[in-house]
mmCIF file of C-alpha atoms in Angstrom:
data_model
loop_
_atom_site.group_PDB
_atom_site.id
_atom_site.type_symbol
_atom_site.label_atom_id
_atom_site.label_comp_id
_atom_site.label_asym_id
_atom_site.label_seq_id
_atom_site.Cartn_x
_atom_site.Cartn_y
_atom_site.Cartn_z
ATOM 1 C CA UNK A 20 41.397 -18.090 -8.684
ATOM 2 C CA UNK A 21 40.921 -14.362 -10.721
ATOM 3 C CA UNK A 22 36.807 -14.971 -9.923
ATOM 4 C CA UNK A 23 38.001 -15.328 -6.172
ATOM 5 C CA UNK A 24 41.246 -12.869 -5.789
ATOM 6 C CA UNK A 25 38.472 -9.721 -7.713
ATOM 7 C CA UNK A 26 35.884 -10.433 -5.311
ATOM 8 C CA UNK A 27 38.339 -10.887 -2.190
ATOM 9 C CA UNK A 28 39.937 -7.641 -3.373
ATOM 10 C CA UNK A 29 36.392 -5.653 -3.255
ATOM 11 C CA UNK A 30 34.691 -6.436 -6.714
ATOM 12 C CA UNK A 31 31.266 -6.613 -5.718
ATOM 13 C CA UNK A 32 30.247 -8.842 -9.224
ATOM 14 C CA UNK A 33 31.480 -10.901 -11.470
ATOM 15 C CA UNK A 34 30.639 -11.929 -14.990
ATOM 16 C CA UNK A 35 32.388 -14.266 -17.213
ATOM 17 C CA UNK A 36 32.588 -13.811 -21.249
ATOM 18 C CA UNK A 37 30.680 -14.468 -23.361
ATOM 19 C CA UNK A 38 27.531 -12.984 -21.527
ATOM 20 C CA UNK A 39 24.151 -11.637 -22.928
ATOM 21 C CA UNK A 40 23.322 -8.356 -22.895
ATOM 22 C CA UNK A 41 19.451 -8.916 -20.951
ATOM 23 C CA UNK A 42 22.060 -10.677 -17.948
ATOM 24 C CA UNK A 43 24.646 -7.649 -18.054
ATOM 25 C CA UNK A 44 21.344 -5.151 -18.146
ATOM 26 C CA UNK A 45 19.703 -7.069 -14.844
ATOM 27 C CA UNK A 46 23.300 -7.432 -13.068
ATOM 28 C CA UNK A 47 23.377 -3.830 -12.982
ATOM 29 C CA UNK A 48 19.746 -3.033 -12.133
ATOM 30 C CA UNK A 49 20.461 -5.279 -9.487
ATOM 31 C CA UNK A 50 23.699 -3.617 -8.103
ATOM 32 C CA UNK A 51 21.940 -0.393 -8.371
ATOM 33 C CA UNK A 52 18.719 -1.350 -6.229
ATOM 34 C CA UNK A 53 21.273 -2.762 -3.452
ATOM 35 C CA UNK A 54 22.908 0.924 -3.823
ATOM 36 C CA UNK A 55 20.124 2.463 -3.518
ATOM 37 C CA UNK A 56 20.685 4.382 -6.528
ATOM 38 C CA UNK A 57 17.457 3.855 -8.387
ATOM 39 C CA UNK A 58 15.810 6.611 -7.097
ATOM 40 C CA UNK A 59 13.507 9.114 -8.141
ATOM 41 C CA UNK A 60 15.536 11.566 -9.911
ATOM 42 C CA UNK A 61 12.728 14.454 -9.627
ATOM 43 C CA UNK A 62 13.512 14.627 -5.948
ATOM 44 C CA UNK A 63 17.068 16.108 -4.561
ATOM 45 C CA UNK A 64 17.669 16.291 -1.170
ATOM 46 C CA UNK A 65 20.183 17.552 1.151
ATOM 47 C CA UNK A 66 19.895 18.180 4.601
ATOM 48 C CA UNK A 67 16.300 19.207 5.631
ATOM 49 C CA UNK A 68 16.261 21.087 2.372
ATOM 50 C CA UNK A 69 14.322 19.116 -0.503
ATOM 51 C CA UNK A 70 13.478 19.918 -4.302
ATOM 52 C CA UNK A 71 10.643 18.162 -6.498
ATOM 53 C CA UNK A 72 11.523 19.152 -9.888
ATOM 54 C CA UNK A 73 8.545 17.686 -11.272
ATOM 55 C CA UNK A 74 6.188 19.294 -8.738
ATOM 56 C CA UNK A 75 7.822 22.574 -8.785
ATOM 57 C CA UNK A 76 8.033 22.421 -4.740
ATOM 58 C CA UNK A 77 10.825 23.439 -2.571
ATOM 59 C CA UNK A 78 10.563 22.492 1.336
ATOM 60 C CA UNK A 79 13.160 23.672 4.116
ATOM 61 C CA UNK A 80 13.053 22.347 7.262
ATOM 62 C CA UNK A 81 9.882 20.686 6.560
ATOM 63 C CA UNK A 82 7.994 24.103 5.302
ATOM 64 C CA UNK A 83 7.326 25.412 1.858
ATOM 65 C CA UNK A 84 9.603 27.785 0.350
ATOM 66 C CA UNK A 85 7.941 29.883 -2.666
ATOM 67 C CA UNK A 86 10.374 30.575 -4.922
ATOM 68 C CA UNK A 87 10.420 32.351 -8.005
ATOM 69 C CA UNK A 88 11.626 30.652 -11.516
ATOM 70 C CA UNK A 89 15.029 31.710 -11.761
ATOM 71 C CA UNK A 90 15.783 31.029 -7.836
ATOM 72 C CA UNK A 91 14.059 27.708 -8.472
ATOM 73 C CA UNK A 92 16.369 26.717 -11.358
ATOM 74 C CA UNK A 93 19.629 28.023 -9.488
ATOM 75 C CA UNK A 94 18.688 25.920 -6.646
ATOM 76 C CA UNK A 95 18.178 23.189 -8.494
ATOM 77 C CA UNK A 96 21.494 23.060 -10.398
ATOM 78 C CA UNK A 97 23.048 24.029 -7.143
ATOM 79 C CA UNK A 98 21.555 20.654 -5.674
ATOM 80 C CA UNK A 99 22.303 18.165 -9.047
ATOM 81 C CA UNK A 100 25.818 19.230 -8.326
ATOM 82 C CA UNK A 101 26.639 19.060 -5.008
ATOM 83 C CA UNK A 102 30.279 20.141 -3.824
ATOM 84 C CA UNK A 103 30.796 21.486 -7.177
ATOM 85 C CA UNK A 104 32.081 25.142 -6.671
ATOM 86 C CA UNK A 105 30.328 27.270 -10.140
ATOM 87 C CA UNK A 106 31.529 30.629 -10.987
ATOM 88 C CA UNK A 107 29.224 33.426 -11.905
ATOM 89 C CA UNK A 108 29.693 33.338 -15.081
ATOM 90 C CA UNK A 109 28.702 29.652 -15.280
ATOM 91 C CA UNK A 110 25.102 30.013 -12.936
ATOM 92 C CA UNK A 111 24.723 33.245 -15.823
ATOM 93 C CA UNK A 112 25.126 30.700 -18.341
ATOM 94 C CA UNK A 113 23.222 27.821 -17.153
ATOM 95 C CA UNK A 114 20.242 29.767 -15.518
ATOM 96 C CA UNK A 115 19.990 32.987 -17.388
ATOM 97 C CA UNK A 116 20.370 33.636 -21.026
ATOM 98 C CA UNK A 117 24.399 33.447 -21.725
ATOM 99 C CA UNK A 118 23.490 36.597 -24.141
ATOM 100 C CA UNK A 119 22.398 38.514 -21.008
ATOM 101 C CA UNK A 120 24.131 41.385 -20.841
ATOM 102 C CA UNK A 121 23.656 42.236 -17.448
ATOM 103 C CA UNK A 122 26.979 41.943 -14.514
ATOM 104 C CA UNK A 123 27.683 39.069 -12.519
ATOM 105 C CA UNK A 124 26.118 40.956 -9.438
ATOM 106 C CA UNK A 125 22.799 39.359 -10.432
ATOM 107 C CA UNK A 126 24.054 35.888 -9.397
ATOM 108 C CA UNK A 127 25.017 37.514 -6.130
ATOM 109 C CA UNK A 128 21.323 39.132 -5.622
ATOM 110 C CA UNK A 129 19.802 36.485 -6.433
ATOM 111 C CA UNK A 130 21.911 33.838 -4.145
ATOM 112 C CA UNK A 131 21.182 37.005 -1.407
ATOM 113 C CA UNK A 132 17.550 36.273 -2.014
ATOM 114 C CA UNK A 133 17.359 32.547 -2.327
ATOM 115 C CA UNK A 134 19.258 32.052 1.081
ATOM 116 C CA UNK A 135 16.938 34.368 2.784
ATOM 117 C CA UNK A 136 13.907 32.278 1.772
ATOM 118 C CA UNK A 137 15.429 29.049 2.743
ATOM 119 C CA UNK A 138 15.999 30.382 6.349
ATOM 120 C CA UNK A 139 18.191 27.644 8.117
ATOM 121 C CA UNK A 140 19.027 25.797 5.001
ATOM 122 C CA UNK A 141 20.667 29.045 3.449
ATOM 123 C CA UNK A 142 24.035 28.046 5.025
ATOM 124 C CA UNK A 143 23.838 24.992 3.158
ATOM 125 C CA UNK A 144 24.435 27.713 -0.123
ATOM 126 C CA UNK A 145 28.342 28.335 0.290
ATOM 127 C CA UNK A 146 30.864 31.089 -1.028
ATOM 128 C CA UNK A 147 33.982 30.138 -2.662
ATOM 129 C CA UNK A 148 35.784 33.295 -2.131
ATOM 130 C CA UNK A 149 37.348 33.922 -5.362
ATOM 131 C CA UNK A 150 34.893 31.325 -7.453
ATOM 132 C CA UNK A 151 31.147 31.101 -6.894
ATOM 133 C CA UNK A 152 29.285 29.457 -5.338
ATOM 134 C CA UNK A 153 28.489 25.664 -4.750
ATOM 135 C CA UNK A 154 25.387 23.419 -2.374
ATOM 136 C CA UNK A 155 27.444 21.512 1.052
ATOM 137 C CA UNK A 156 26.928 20.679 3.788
#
């Protein structure tokens, strides 16, 4: 009756103790490939904007976008995090030295530059007025 009321209730598995590890280990796998979530990590998407961490290759709207290493990076944490608003201070931590001494205007500049490269993915890049920054859309 539990087996029946968890699955009627939206449980999409069940597994009964005792259980070995290699069954727990494919049962997951398993869920995961019907999720789709075994994917290749190296590639983000979102929108027609896409980033291949391991080939170093950002496209928008199907054409290359040359970026340099530090717009690269933002964009990338920008896009592993998507919807999450990051203050300055935390893309100056993550992406730059947190030792650099310089002001929070270089996130600004260098969001500024970033959005003009990615032409009409850059609204994808959104303020939060009295935040940061975060990747939507």
């Amino acid at each position: 009756y539990d087996k029946v009321r968890g699955l009627d209730l939206g449980a999409d598995d069940y597994i009964a103790k005792p259980f070995g590890m290699m069954e727990l280990v494919a049962r997951v796998k398993a869920r995961l490939r019907a999720a789709g979530g075994e994917k290749d990590a190296s590639v983000l998407s979102c929108g027609a904007l896409k980033l291949d961490s391991r080939r170093h290759e950002v496209t928008a709207g199907g054409r290359p976008v040359a970026l340099t290493l530090k717009e690269f990076t933002l964009l990338e944490l920008l896009m592993r995090h998507p919807g999450v608003a990051f203050t300055r201070e935390q893309l100056l931590e993550r992406n730059w030295d947190y030792s650099y001494e310089g002001g929070t205007r270089t996130v600004d500049v260098h969001i500024q530059t970033l959005r003009g490269k990615l032409g009409d993915c850059a609204a994808l890049i959104q303020t939060v007025r009295g935040v940061g920054y975060r990747l939507g859309g």
